[in-house]
Amino acid sequence: MAKPPNGIGRSMPRSNEGMRLIFSAVVGVMLGYLFGISFPTVNITKLHFPSSIISYIEDRNSGITTQTLLNHAWASANNRKKNNSDSNSDEIPKIYVPTNPKGAERLPPGIVVSETDLYPRRLWGDPSEDLTSEPRYLVTFTVGIAQKANIDAAVKKFSDKFTIMLFHYDGRTTEWDEFEWSKRAIHVSVMKQTKWWYAKRFLHPDVVARYDYIFIWDEDLGVEHFNAEKYIELVRKHGLEISQPGLQPDRGLTWQMTKRRGDREVHKVTEERPGWCTDPHLPPCAAFVEIMATVFSRNAWRCVWHMIQNDLVHGWGLDFALRKCVEPAHEKIGVVDAQWIVHQAVPSLGNQGKSDNGKAPWEGVRARCRKEWGIFQTRLADAEKAYYLERGITPPNSTAV
């Protein structure tokens, strides 16, 4: 009897096996589908872990297993879904609050914290008991170790109502620990940076919103005749949003506006050299203070911070533009004569520059300052011009510095 062709006899069992696999797969898919639609849908963002589970994360030896954690979470989610279905057949709308800060629109307003502070907190205990005091004022100094003694004297003029913040441009921070106040101060260290670089990056208005006034000071200021709290009293009394102490007239003086007057508490206008003031209500005869020892109210700083340019680190030209942030500027910007300081004119930061072509380091720094002033003037003028042109308004001849 003839044999069947080679291989045909083996193909039939293989065909049957393939059909069984296909049948099993179809049945599995159907069962999976039926199981899936009968299982409650759970949004993972709605899984609320009880405190016992949170403790497990901290203590792996607590005896609570991962399965227990998941069982708690699924049970909690299922119960909420059932309760929601019983009370409301319609789907609950997703949260979207357009008035929330940008990026936080999907959060309920009650959990949004748009501002913070610089108050150090403990690593233990009840958070509500962390703060024994909440300073209402902030004073910052941009410092190098060479001015340690001078800064020590300056800081002692500020009570515990002030938060002390040091920006270290030389990277040396531990040497300040000899002062007891330094252990409570906030230290930020980045090599060879200016106070306006620090201010732009670390003093965002939402970070310093708890402070009524922000002092942004240089390191070379003599404060023998200065009392910080009396200064605040005079600033409030005279309605100053942007201010500085009067300067000892015999040294470190550039502008007549900043010169201390011995016969008054505060002055807001002055006379300058012929031709320097095109308008008696404009800088440098009014609405003007320098940037060496400036004091800002919370509201004024919110505006000024936005005007500081990321790349123009020396801040030259900013003093002429501060008037853009308060109105009327010639009434809200002024010099406090009754609390005065001495500008010692120590070029510490200037010496952090780089020697080039035989020039001293400070010469390169000074050249950069002048260049930045010109750039800032141009940017501000162009920005104002663009604003008016976009609205079909003929720009004024000059509204910038």
mmCIF file of C-alpha atoms in Angstrom:
data_model
loop_
_atom_site.group_PDB
_atom_site.id
_atom_site.type_symbol
_atom_site.label_atom_id
_atom_site.label_comp_id
_atom_site.label_asym_id
_atom_site.label_seq_id
_atom_site.Cartn_x
_atom_site.Cartn_y
_atom_site.Cartn_z
ATOM 1 C CA MET A 1 0.000 0.000 0.000
ATOM 2 C CA ALA A 2 1.356 3.415 -0.955
ATOM 3 C CA LYS A 3 2.401 5.771 1.872
ATOM 4 C CA PRO A 4 1.013 9.308 1.994
ATOM 5 C CA PRO A 5 3.348 12.032 0.804
ATOM 6 C CA ASN A 6 6.040 12.857 3.297
ATOM 7 C CA GLY A 7 4.874 15.454 5.983
ATOM 8 C CA ILE A 8 1.117 15.374 5.280
ATOM 9 C CA GLY A 9 0.408 13.123 8.206
ATOM 10 C CA ARG A 10 2.094 15.476 10.638
ATOM 11 C CA SER A 11 0.371 18.675 9.370
ATOM 12 C CA MET A 12 -3.100 17.772 10.615
ATOM 13 C CA PRO A 13 -2.175 17.642 14.346
ATOM 14 C CA ARG A 14 -0.319 20.913 13.995
ATOM 15 C CA SER A 15 -3.382 22.494 12.391
ATOM 16 C CA ASN A 16 -5.572 21.342 15.270
ATOM 17 C CA GLU A 17 -3.091 22.717 17.792
ATOM 18 C CA GLY A 18 -3.118 26.112 16.058
ATOM 19 C CA MET A 19 -6.922 26.229 16.154
ATOM 20 C CA ARG A 20 -6.854 25.518 19.872
ATOM 21 C CA LEU A 21 -4.423 28.384 20.449
ATOM 22 C CA ILE A 22 -6.564 30.800 18.447
ATOM 23 C CA PHE A 23 -9.700 29.677 20.283
ATOM 24 C CA SER A 24 -7.976 30.093 23.650
ATOM 25 C CA ALA A 25 -6.781 33.601 22.733
ATOM 26 C CA VAL A 26 -10.291 34.696 21.672
ATOM 27 C CA VAL A 27 -11.816 33.350 24.850
ATOM 28 C CA GLY A 28 -9.115 35.059 26.918
ATOM 29 C CA VAL A 29 -9.746 38.422 25.251
ATOM 30 C CA MET A 30 -13.497 38.128 25.791
ATOM 31 C CA LEU A 31 -13.080 37.195 29.438
ATOM 32 C CA GLY A 32 -10.625 40.015 29.917
ATOM 33 C CA TYR A 33 -13.027 42.502 28.373
ATOM 34 C CA LEU A 34 -15.937 41.315 30.512
ATOM 35 C CA PHE A 35 -13.778 41.441 33.623
ATOM 36 C CA GLY A 36 -12.491 44.917 32.773
ATOM 37 C CA ILE A 37 -15.871 46.568 32.239
ATOM 38 C CA SER A 38 -17.138 45.094 35.478
ATOM 39 C CA PHE A 39 -14.138 46.369 37.476
ATOM 40 C CA PRO A 40 -14.468 49.951 38.797
ATOM 41 C CA THR A 41 -12.394 52.610 37.129
ATOM 42 C CA VAL A 42 -9.996 54.301 39.551
ATOM 43 C CA ASN A 43 -8.195 57.577 39.027
ATOM 44 C CA ILE A 44 -4.744 57.157 40.572
ATOM 45 C CA THR A 45 -4.747 60.811 41.631
ATOM 46 C CA LYS A 46 -7.680 60.007 43.898
ATOM 47 C CA LEU A 47 -5.816 57.407 45.929
ATOM 48 C CA HIS A 48 -5.582 58.754 49.461
ATOM 49 C CA PHE A 49 -3.124 56.881 51.651
ATOM 50 C CA PRO A 50 -3.911 56.681 55.362
ATOM 51 C CA SER A 51 -1.318 57.808 57.852
ATOM 52 C CA SER A 52 -0.465 54.192 58.680
ATOM 53 C CA ILE A 53 0.584 53.652 55.081
ATOM 54 C CA ILE A 54 2.660 56.797 55.065
ATOM 55 C CA SER A 55 4.402 55.495 58.138
ATOM 56 C CA TYR A 56 5.244 52.343 56.192
ATOM 57 C CA ILE A 57 7.197 54.429 53.695
ATOM 58 C CA GLU A 58 9.350 55.679 56.548
ATOM 59 C CA ASP A 59 9.608 52.338 58.373
ATOM 60 C CA ARG A 60 10.092 49.303 56.132
ATOM 61 C CA ASN A 61 10.124 47.085 59.234
ATOM 62 C CA SER A 62 6.627 48.046 60.361
ATOM 63 C CA GLY A 63 5.146 44.784 59.042
ATOM 64 C CA ILE A 64 2.877 46.491 56.490
ATOM 65 C CA THR A 65 3.331 44.964 53.055
ATOM 66 C CA THR A 66 2.992 46.539 49.639
ATOM 67 C CA GLN A 67 -0.147 44.463 49.109
ATOM 68 C CA THR A 68 -1.700 45.945 52.239
ATOM 69 C CA LEU A 69 -0.915 49.433 50.991
ATOM 70 C CA LEU A 70 -2.600 48.749 47.665
ATOM 71 C CA ASN A 71 -5.603 47.131 49.330
ATOM 72 C CA HIS A 72 -6.157 50.277 51.431
ATOM 73 C CA ALA A 73 -5.822 52.503 48.396
ATOM 74 C CA TRP A 74 -8.152 50.497 46.148
ATOM 75 C CA ALA A 75 -10.767 50.108 48.859
ATOM 76 C CA SER A 76 -10.732 53.853 49.550
ATOM 77 C CA ALA A 77 -11.060 54.681 45.867
ATOM 78 C CA ASN A 78 -13.854 52.167 45.301
ATOM 79 C CA ASN A 79 -15.857 53.473 48.248
ATOM 80 C CA ARG A 80 -15.589 57.049 46.993
ATOM 81 C CA LYS A 81 -16.619 56.003 43.488
ATOM 82 C CA LYS A 82 -19.663 54.176 44.878
ATOM 83 C CA ASN A 83 -20.638 57.165 47.006
ATOM 84 C CA ASN A 84 -20.260 59.514 44.077
ATOM 85 C CA SER A 85 -22.376 57.257 41.862
ATOM 86 C CA ASP A 86 -25.122 57.119 44.474
ATOM 87 C CA SER A 87 -25.222 60.888 44.993
ATOM 88 C CA ASN A 88 -24.666 62.130 41.462
ATOM 89 C CA SER A 89 -25.174 60.213 38.259
ATOM 90 C CA ASP A 90 -23.393 62.886 36.207
ATOM 91 C CA GLU A 91 -19.611 62.796 35.826
ATOM 92 C CA ILE A 92 -17.826 65.130 38.252
ATOM 93 C CA PRO A 93 -16.160 67.945 36.252
ATOM 94 C CA LYS A 94 -12.402 68.273 36.387
ATOM 95 C CA ILE A 95 -10.969 71.202 38.312
ATOM 96 C CA TYR A 96 -9.850 74.159 36.222
ATOM 97 C CA VAL A 97 -9.447 77.609 37.804
ATOM 98 C CA PRO A 98 -8.214 80.210 35.282
ATOM 99 C CA THR A 99 -7.615 82.751 38.048
ATOM 100 C CA ASN A 100 -5.009 80.508 39.679
ATOM 101 C CA PRO A 101 -1.346 81.276 38.988
ATOM 102 C CA LYS A 102 -0.148 80.153 35.575
ATOM 103 C CA GLY A 103 0.465 76.425 35.588
ATOM 104 C CA ALA A 104 -1.700 75.810 38.656
ATOM 105 C CA GLU A 105 -5.100 76.025 36.967
ATOM 106 C CA ARG A 106 -5.887 72.349 37.677
ATOM 107 C CA LEU A 107 -5.516 72.765 41.422
ATOM 108 C CA PRO A 108 -8.314 73.718 43.820
ATOM 109 C CA PRO A 109 -7.654 77.289 45.034
ATOM 110 C CA GLY A 110 -7.544 76.158 48.645
ATOM 111 C CA ILE A 111 -4.293 74.235 48.103
ATOM 112 C CA VAL A 112 -2.496 76.857 46.004
ATOM 113 C CA VAL A 113 0.361 78.679 47.769
ATOM 114 C CA SER A 114 1.633 81.315 45.366
ATOM 115 C CA GLU A 115 3.973 83.089 47.786
ATOM 116 C CA THR A 116 6.654 81.895 50.157
ATOM 117 C CA ASP A 117 9.061 83.378 52.687
ATOM 118 C CA LEU A 118 12.628 83.186 53.938
ATOM 119 C CA TYR A 119 11.786 82.005 57.437
ATOM 120 C CA PRO A 120 13.880 78.947 58.405
ATOM 121 C CA ARG A 121 11.865 76.073 59.837
ATOM 122 C CA ARG A 122 12.615 73.088 62.062
ATOM 123 C CA LEU A 123 12.959 69.515 60.870
ATOM 124 C CA TRP A 124 10.809 68.230 63.755
ATOM 125 C CA GLY A 125 7.735 69.088 65.809
ATOM 126 C CA ASP A 126 4.436 70.687 64.844
ATOM 127 C CA PRO A 127 4.829 72.994 61.802
ATOM 128 C CA SER A 128 2.443 75.504 63.363
ATOM 129 C CA GLU A 129 4.911 75.963 66.218
ATOM 130 C CA ASP A 130 8.042 76.461 64.101
ATOM 131 C CA LEU A 131 8.171 80.239 64.109
ATOM 132 C CA THR A 132 8.718 82.124 67.331
ATOM 133 C CA SER A 133 8.818 85.395 65.350
ATOM 134 C CA GLU A 134 8.122 86.537 61.809
ATOM 135 C CA PRO A 135 10.402 89.420 60.792
ATOM 136 C CA ARG A 136 8.645 92.115 58.781
ATOM 137 C CA TYR A 137 11.725 93.540 57.063
ATOM 138 C CA LEU A 138 14.554 92.105 54.989
ATOM 139 C CA VAL A 139 18.084 93.471 54.687
ATOM 140 C CA THR A 140 20.590 92.050 52.212
ATOM 141 C CA PHE A 141 24.305 92.740 51.882
ATOM 142 C CA THR A 142 26.508 91.561 49.031
ATOM 143 C CA VAL A 143 29.766 90.790 50.779
ATOM 144 C CA GLY A 144 33.352 89.607 50.661
ATOM 145 C CA ILE A 145 35.327 88.439 53.653
ATOM 146 C CA ALA A 146 37.511 91.569 53.575
ATOM 147 C CA GLN A 147 34.526 93.617 54.782
ATOM 148 C CA LYS A 148 33.605 91.234 57.603
ATOM 149 C CA ALA A 149 34.135 93.755 60.402
ATOM 150 C CA ASN A 150 32.151 96.442 58.597
ATOM 151 C CA ILE A 151 29.229 94.109 57.929
ATOM 152 C CA ASP A 152 29.255 92.983 61.556
ATOM 153 C CA ALA A 153 28.855 96.598 62.644
ATOM 154 C CA ALA A 154 26.101 97.163 60.083
ATOM 155 C CA VAL A 155 24.084 94.067 60.975
ATOM 156 C CA LYS A 156 24.047 95.081 64.621
ATOM 157 C CA LYS A 157 22.028 98.143 63.619
ATOM 158 C CA PHE A 158 19.153 95.864 62.609
ATOM 159 C CA SER A 159 16.954 94.265 65.282
ATOM 160 C CA ASP A 160 15.353 90.817 65.238
ATOM 161 C CA LYS A 161 12.501 92.368 63.274
ATOM 162 C CA PHE A 162 14.804 92.057 60.258
ATOM 163 C CA THR A 163 15.813 88.955 58.339
ATOM 164 C CA ILE A 164 19.535 89.165 57.504
ATOM 165 C CA MET A 165 20.644 87.792 54.149
ATOM 166 C CA LEU A 166 24.234 87.735 52.897
ATOM 167 C CA PHE A 167 25.194 87.230 49.272
ATOM 168 C CA HIS A 168 28.815 86.025 49.142
ATOM 169 C CA TYR A 169 30.657 86.967 45.954
ATOM 170 C CA ASP A 170 33.947 85.411 47.103
ATOM 171 C CA GLY A 171 32.616 81.990 48.089
ATOM 172 C CA ARG A 172 33.780 82.293 51.695
ATOM 173 C CA THR A 173 30.932 81.642 54.087
ATOM 174 C CA THR A 174 32.204 79.585 57.029
ATOM 175 C CA GLU A 175 34.446 82.397 58.310
ATOM 176 C CA TRP A 176 31.304 84.338 59.228
ATOM 177 C CA ASP A 177 30.290 81.767 61.829
ATOM 178 C CA GLU A 178 32.265 83.606 64.496
ATOM 179 C CA PHE A 179 29.316 86.010 64.696
ATOM 180 C CA GLU A 180 26.272 84.744 66.544
ATOM 181 C CA TRP A 181 23.917 86.594 64.180
ATOM 182 C CA SER A 182 25.507 84.811 61.202
ATOM 183 C CA LYS A 183 24.154 81.481 62.444
ATOM 184 C CA ARG A 184 20.634 82.856 62.053
ATOM 185 C CA ALA A 185 21.289 84.658 58.766
ATOM 186 C CA ILE A 186 20.617 83.305 55.301
ATOM 187 C CA HIS A 187 23.772 82.804 53.239
ATOM 188 C CA VAL A 188 23.849 82.524 49.449
ATOM 189 C CA SER A 189 27.187 82.010 47.733
ATOM 190 C CA VAL A 190 27.986 82.296 44.027
ATOM 191 C CA MET A 191 31.424 83.411 42.928
ATOM 192 C CA LYS A 192 31.981 86.875 41.438
ATOM 193 C CA GLN A 193 28.364 88.041 41.186
ATOM 194 C CA THR A 194 26.795 91.411 41.935
ATOM 195 C CA LYS A 195 23.909 92.255 44.224
ATOM 196 C CA TRP A 196 21.535 92.806 41.299
ATOM 197 C CA TRP A 197 22.402 89.379 39.914
ATOM 198 C CA TYR A 198 21.537 87.920 43.316
ATOM 199 C CA ALA A 199 18.428 90.058 43.707
ATOM 200 C CA LYS A 200 16.999 88.979 40.368
ATOM 201 C CA ARG A 201 17.477 85.300 41.161
ATOM 202 C CA PHE A 202 16.788 85.060 44.895
ATOM 203 C CA LEU A 203 14.495 87.980 45.768
ATOM 204 C CA HIS A 204 11.515 87.320 43.538
ATOM 205 C CA PRO A 205 8.530 89.361 44.783
ATOM 206 C CA ASP A 206 6.645 86.177 45.667
ATOM 207 C CA VAL A 207 9.597 85.036 47.795
ATOM 208 C CA VAL A 208 9.893 88.280 49.777
ATOM 209 C CA ALA A 209 6.169 89.051 49.914
ATOM 210 C CA ARG A 210 6.079 88.765 53.717
ATOM 211 C CA TYR A 211 8.376 91.754 54.116
ATOM 212 C CA ASP A 212 7.069 95.314 54.270
ATOM 213 C CA TYR A 213 10.452 96.757 53.252
ATOM 214 C CA ILE A 214 13.477 95.282 51.501
ATOM 215 C CA PHE A 215 16.930 96.809 52.028
ATOM 216 C CA ILE A 216 19.383 96.002 49.205
ATOM 217 C CA TRP A 217 22.706 97.402 50.406
ATOM 218 C CA ASP A 218 26.375 97.456 49.479
ATOM 219 C CA GLU A 219 29.052 96.255 51.896
ATOM 220 C CA ASP A 220 31.013 99.513 52.263
ATOM 221 C CA LEU A 221 28.565 101.616 54.260
ATOM 222 C CA GLY A 222 29.304 103.257 57.598
ATOM 223 C CA VAL A 223 26.265 103.096 59.879
ATOM 224 C CA GLU A 224 27.355 104.866 63.046
ATOM 225 C CA HIS A 225 24.529 107.388 62.726
ATOM 226 C CA PHE A 226 21.888 104.984 61.456
ATOM 227 C CA ASN A 227 18.985 103.306 63.285
ATOM 228 C CA ALA A 228 16.982 100.913 61.129
ATOM 229 C CA GLU A 229 13.685 101.029 63.005
ATOM 230 C CA LYS A 230 13.670 104.831 63.209
ATOM 231 C CA TYR A 231 14.406 104.834 59.498
ATOM 232 C CA ILE A 232 11.291 102.718 58.862
ATOM 233 C CA GLU A 233 9.219 105.116 60.963
ATOM 234 C CA LEU A 234 10.320 108.077 58.828
ATOM 235 C CA VAL A 235 9.757 106.230 55.572
ATOM 236 C CA ARG A 236 6.184 105.484 56.610
ATOM 237 C CA LYS A 237 5.617 108.988 57.951
ATOM 238 C CA HIS A 238 6.644 110.616 54.667
ATOM 239 C CA GLY A 239 5.053 108.059 52.342
ATOM 240 C CA LEU A 240 8.277 106.912 50.686
ATOM 241 C CA GLU A 241 8.015 103.776 48.539
ATOM 242 C CA ILE A 242 11.655 103.936 47.383
ATOM 243 C CA SER A 243 14.290 105.573 49.556
ATOM 244 C CA GLN A 244 17.835 105.663 50.844
ATOM 245 C CA PRO A 245 19.600 107.174 53.869
ATOM 246 C CA GLY A 246 21.295 110.510 53.348
ATOM 247 C CA LEU A 247 25.023 110.302 52.586
ATOM 248 C CA GLN A 248 27.766 111.957 54.576
ATOM 249 C CA PRO A 249 28.587 114.869 52.262
ATOM 250 C CA ASP A 250 32.369 114.865 52.369
ATOM 251 C CA ARG A 251 33.094 111.577 50.606
ATOM 252 C CA GLY A 252 31.637 109.036 48.197
ATOM 253 C CA LEU A 253 29.105 111.531 46.843
ATOM 254 C CA THR A 254 28.096 111.576 43.179
ATOM 255 C CA TRP A 255 24.702 113.291 43.125
ATOM 256 C CA GLN A 256 23.417 116.253 45.076
ATOM 257 C CA MET A 257 20.117 114.450 45.616
ATOM 258 C CA THR A 258 21.719 111.891 47.927
ATOM 259 C CA LYS A 259 23.578 114.460 50.029
ATOM 260 C CA ARG A 260 22.370 114.620 53.613
ATOM 261 C CA ARG A 261 20.539 117.764 54.705
ATOM 262 C CA GLY A 262 21.072 118.578 58.340
ATOM 263 C CA ASP A 263 17.925 120.677 58.769
ATOM 264 C CA ARG A 264 15.162 118.173 57.934
ATOM 265 C CA GLU A 265 13.972 114.596 58.274
ATOM 266 C CA VAL A 266 13.535 113.841 54.579
ATOM 267 C CA HIS A 267 14.050 115.573 51.243
ATOM 268 C CA LYS A 268 12.583 114.688 47.851
ATOM 269 C CA VAL A 269 13.980 117.365 45.515
ATOM 270 C CA THR A 270 17.306 119.110 45.000
ATOM 271 C CA GLU A 271 19.206 121.407 42.651
ATOM 272 C CA GLU A 272 21.895 119.973 40.418
ATOM 273 C CA ARG A 273 24.483 121.418 38.095
ATOM 274 C CA PRO A 274 23.160 123.627 35.285
ATOM 275 C CA GLY A 275 21.624 121.621 32.474
ATOM 276 C CA TRP A 276 21.430 118.348 34.380
ATOM 277 C CA CYS A 277 17.692 118.505 35.075
ATOM 278 C CA THR A 278 15.316 119.159 32.200
ATOM 279 C CA ASP A 279 12.372 118.865 34.605
ATOM 280 C CA PRO A 280 12.508 119.632 38.360
ATOM 281 C CA HIS A 281 10.348 116.554 39.008
ATOM 282 C CA LEU A 282 12.671 114.177 37.165
ATOM 283 C CA PRO A 283 16.075 112.615 37.977
ATOM 284 C CA PRO A 284 18.565 113.543 39.134
ATOM 285 C CA CYS A 285 16.747 116.514 40.751
ATOM 286 C CA ALA A 286 13.776 114.476 42.020
ATOM 287 C CA ALA A 287 12.303 110.958 41.905
ATOM 288 C CA PHE A 288 15.825 109.668 42.358
ATOM 289 C CA VAL A 289 17.992 107.669 44.753
ATOM 290 C CA GLU A 290 21.192 105.757 44.094
ATOM 291 C CA ILE A 291 21.471 101.970 44.029
ATOM 292 C CA MET A 292 24.113 101.585 46.742
ATOM 293 C CA ALA A 293 21.737 101.628 49.759
ATOM 294 C CA THR A 294 18.248 101.441 48.335
ATOM 295 C CA VAL A 295 15.170 100.549 50.373
ATOM 296 C CA PHE A 296 11.993 99.368 48.635
ATOM 297 C CA SER A 297 8.458 98.892 49.847
ATOM 298 C CA ARG A 298 6.902 95.544 49.008
ATOM 299 C CA ASN A 299 4.793 97.020 46.196
ATOM 300 C CA ALA A 300 7.620 99.041 44.699
ATOM 301 C CA TRP A 301 9.941 96.039 44.702
ATOM 302 C CA ARG A 302 7.386 93.941 42.820
ATOM 303 C CA CYS A 303 7.678 96.422 39.968
ATOM 304 C CA VAL A 304 11.421 97.056 40.177
ATOM 305 C CA TRP A 305 12.252 93.338 40.183
ATOM 306 C CA HIS A 306 10.602 92.956 36.799
ATOM 307 C CA MET A 307 12.675 95.834 35.418
ATOM 308 C CA ILE A 308 16.023 94.291 36.411
ATOM 309 C CA GLN A 309 17.635 92.699 33.352
ATOM 310 C CA ASN A 310 19.115 89.210 33.637
ATOM 311 C CA ASP A 311 22.323 90.092 31.804
ATOM 312 C CA LEU A 312 22.877 93.647 33.104
ATOM 313 C CA VAL A 313 24.307 92.674 36.461
ATOM 314 C CA HIS A 314 25.655 96.003 37.733
ATOM 315 C CA GLY A 315 22.343 97.837 37.724
ATOM 316 C CA TRP A 316 23.722 101.076 36.274
ATOM 317 C CA GLY A 317 20.888 103.204 34.942
ATOM 318 C CA LEU A 318 18.354 101.486 37.163
ATOM 319 C CA ASP A 319 18.365 104.386 39.627
ATOM 320 C CA PHE A 320 17.182 106.784 36.909
ATOM 321 C CA ALA A 321 14.340 104.413 35.996
ATOM 322 C CA LEU A 322 13.004 103.637 39.480
ATOM 323 C CA ARG A 323 10.462 106.383 39.012
ATOM 324 C CA LYS A 324 8.607 104.138 36.553
ATOM 325 C CA CYS A 325 7.435 102.018 39.490
ATOM 326 C CA VAL A 326 5.692 104.601 41.707
ATOM 327 C CA GLU A 327 3.296 107.453 41.079
ATOM 328 C CA PRO A 328 3.761 110.341 41.653
ATOM 329 C CA ALA A 329 7.442 109.496 41.752
ATOM 330 C CA HIS A 330 8.660 112.910 42.958
ATOM 331 C CA GLU A 331 6.584 112.420 46.112
ATOM 332 C CA LYS A 332 7.211 108.733 46.773
ATOM 333 C CA ILE A 333 10.963 108.595 46.213
ATOM 334 C CA GLY A 334 13.230 110.414 48.629
ATOM 335 C CA VAL A 335 16.251 110.575 50.914
ATOM 336 C CA VAL A 336 16.011 110.156 54.705
ATOM 337 C CA ASP A 337 18.316 112.794 56.197
ATOM 338 C CA ALA A 338 17.664 112.106 59.875
ATOM 339 C CA GLN A 339 19.131 108.589 59.521
ATOM 340 C CA TRP A 340 22.312 108.864 57.521
ATOM 341 C CA ILE A 341 25.258 106.733 56.448
ATOM 342 C CA VAL A 342 28.791 107.122 55.102
ATOM 343 C CA HIS A 343 29.784 105.692 51.749
ATOM 344 C CA GLN A 344 33.295 104.370 52.299
ATOM 345 C CA ALA A 345 33.851 103.794 48.563
ATOM 346 C CA VAL A 346 35.779 100.530 48.969
ATOM 347 C CA PRO A 347 36.115 98.873 45.517
ATOM 348 C CA SER A 348 35.970 95.310 46.867
ATOM 349 C CA LEU A 349 33.771 93.827 44.156
ATOM 350 C CA GLY A 350 35.672 95.748 41.502
ATOM 351 C CA ASN A 351 38.782 93.816 42.451
ATOM 352 C CA GLN A 352 36.937 90.600 41.569
ATOM 353 C CA GLY A 353 37.259 91.533 37.893
ATOM 354 C CA LYS A 354 39.831 90.238 35.404
ATOM 355 C CA SER A 355 43.039 92.010 34.444
ATOM 356 C CA ASP A 356 43.200 92.562 30.692
ATOM 357 C CA ASN A 357 45.822 94.205 28.463
ATOM 358 C CA GLY A 358 47.700 95.517 31.467
ATOM 359 C CA LYS A 359 44.629 97.158 32.975
ATOM 360 C CA ALA A 360 43.680 96.637 36.610
ATOM 361 C CA PRO A 361 40.707 94.340 37.313
ATOM 362 C CA TRP A 362 38.544 97.223 38.514
ATOM 363 C CA GLU A 363 38.991 99.060 35.211
ATOM 364 C CA GLY A 364 37.314 96.246 33.297
ATOM 365 C CA VAL A 365 34.477 96.188 35.808
ATOM 366 C CA ARG A 366 33.960 99.941 35.484
ATOM 367 C CA ALA A 367 33.945 99.708 31.684
ATOM 368 C CA ARG A 368 31.270 97.011 31.869
ATOM 369 C CA CYS A 369 29.184 99.226 34.185
ATOM 370 C CA ARG A 370 29.202 102.078 31.681
ATOM 371 C CA LYS A 371 28.368 99.749 28.811
ATOM 372 C CA GLU A 372 25.443 98.272 30.716
ATOM 373 C CA TRP A 373 24.060 101.735 31.402
ATOM 374 C CA GLY A 374 23.911 102.472 27.687
ATOM 375 C CA ILE A 375 22.311 99.114 26.913
ATOM 376 C CA PHE A 376 19.683 99.606 29.609
ATOM 377 C CA GLN A 377 18.801 103.088 28.354
ATOM 378 C CA THR A 378 18.331 101.771 24.831
ATOM 379 C CA ARG A 379 16.202 98.815 25.931
ATOM 380 C CA LEU A 380 13.905 100.940 28.051
ATOM 381 C CA ALA A 381 13.470 103.571 25.313
ATOM 382 C CA ASP A 382 12.771 100.883 22.689
ATOM 383 C CA ALA A 383 10.292 99.093 24.954
ATOM 384 C CA GLU A 384 8.328 102.265 25.626
ATOM 385 C CA LYS A 385 8.362 103.231 21.961
ATOM 386 C CA ALA A 386 7.063 99.791 20.962
ATOM 387 C CA TYR A 387 4.307 100.026 23.572
ATOM 388 C CA TYR A 388 2.964 103.289 22.167
ATOM 389 C CA LEU A 389 3.277 102.281 18.518
ATOM 390 C CA GLU A 390 1.365 99.029 19.104
ATOM 391 C CA ARG A 391 -1.535 101.160 20.370
ATOM 392 C CA GLY A 392 -1.375 103.657 17.543
ATOM 393 C CA ILE A 393 -0.020 106.415 19.781
ATOM 394 C CA THR A 394 2.818 108.713 18.773
ATOM 395 C CA PRO A 395 5.608 108.067 21.300
ATOM 396 C CA PRO A 396 6.760 110.997 23.439
ATOM 397 C CA ASN A 397 10.158 112.427 22.548
ATOM 398 C CA SER A 398 11.770 110.741 25.547
ATOM 399 C CA THR A 399 10.218 108.832 28.400
ATOM 400 C CA ALA A 400 13.232 106.720 29.239
ATOM 401 C CA VAL A 401 16.405 107.577 31.156
#
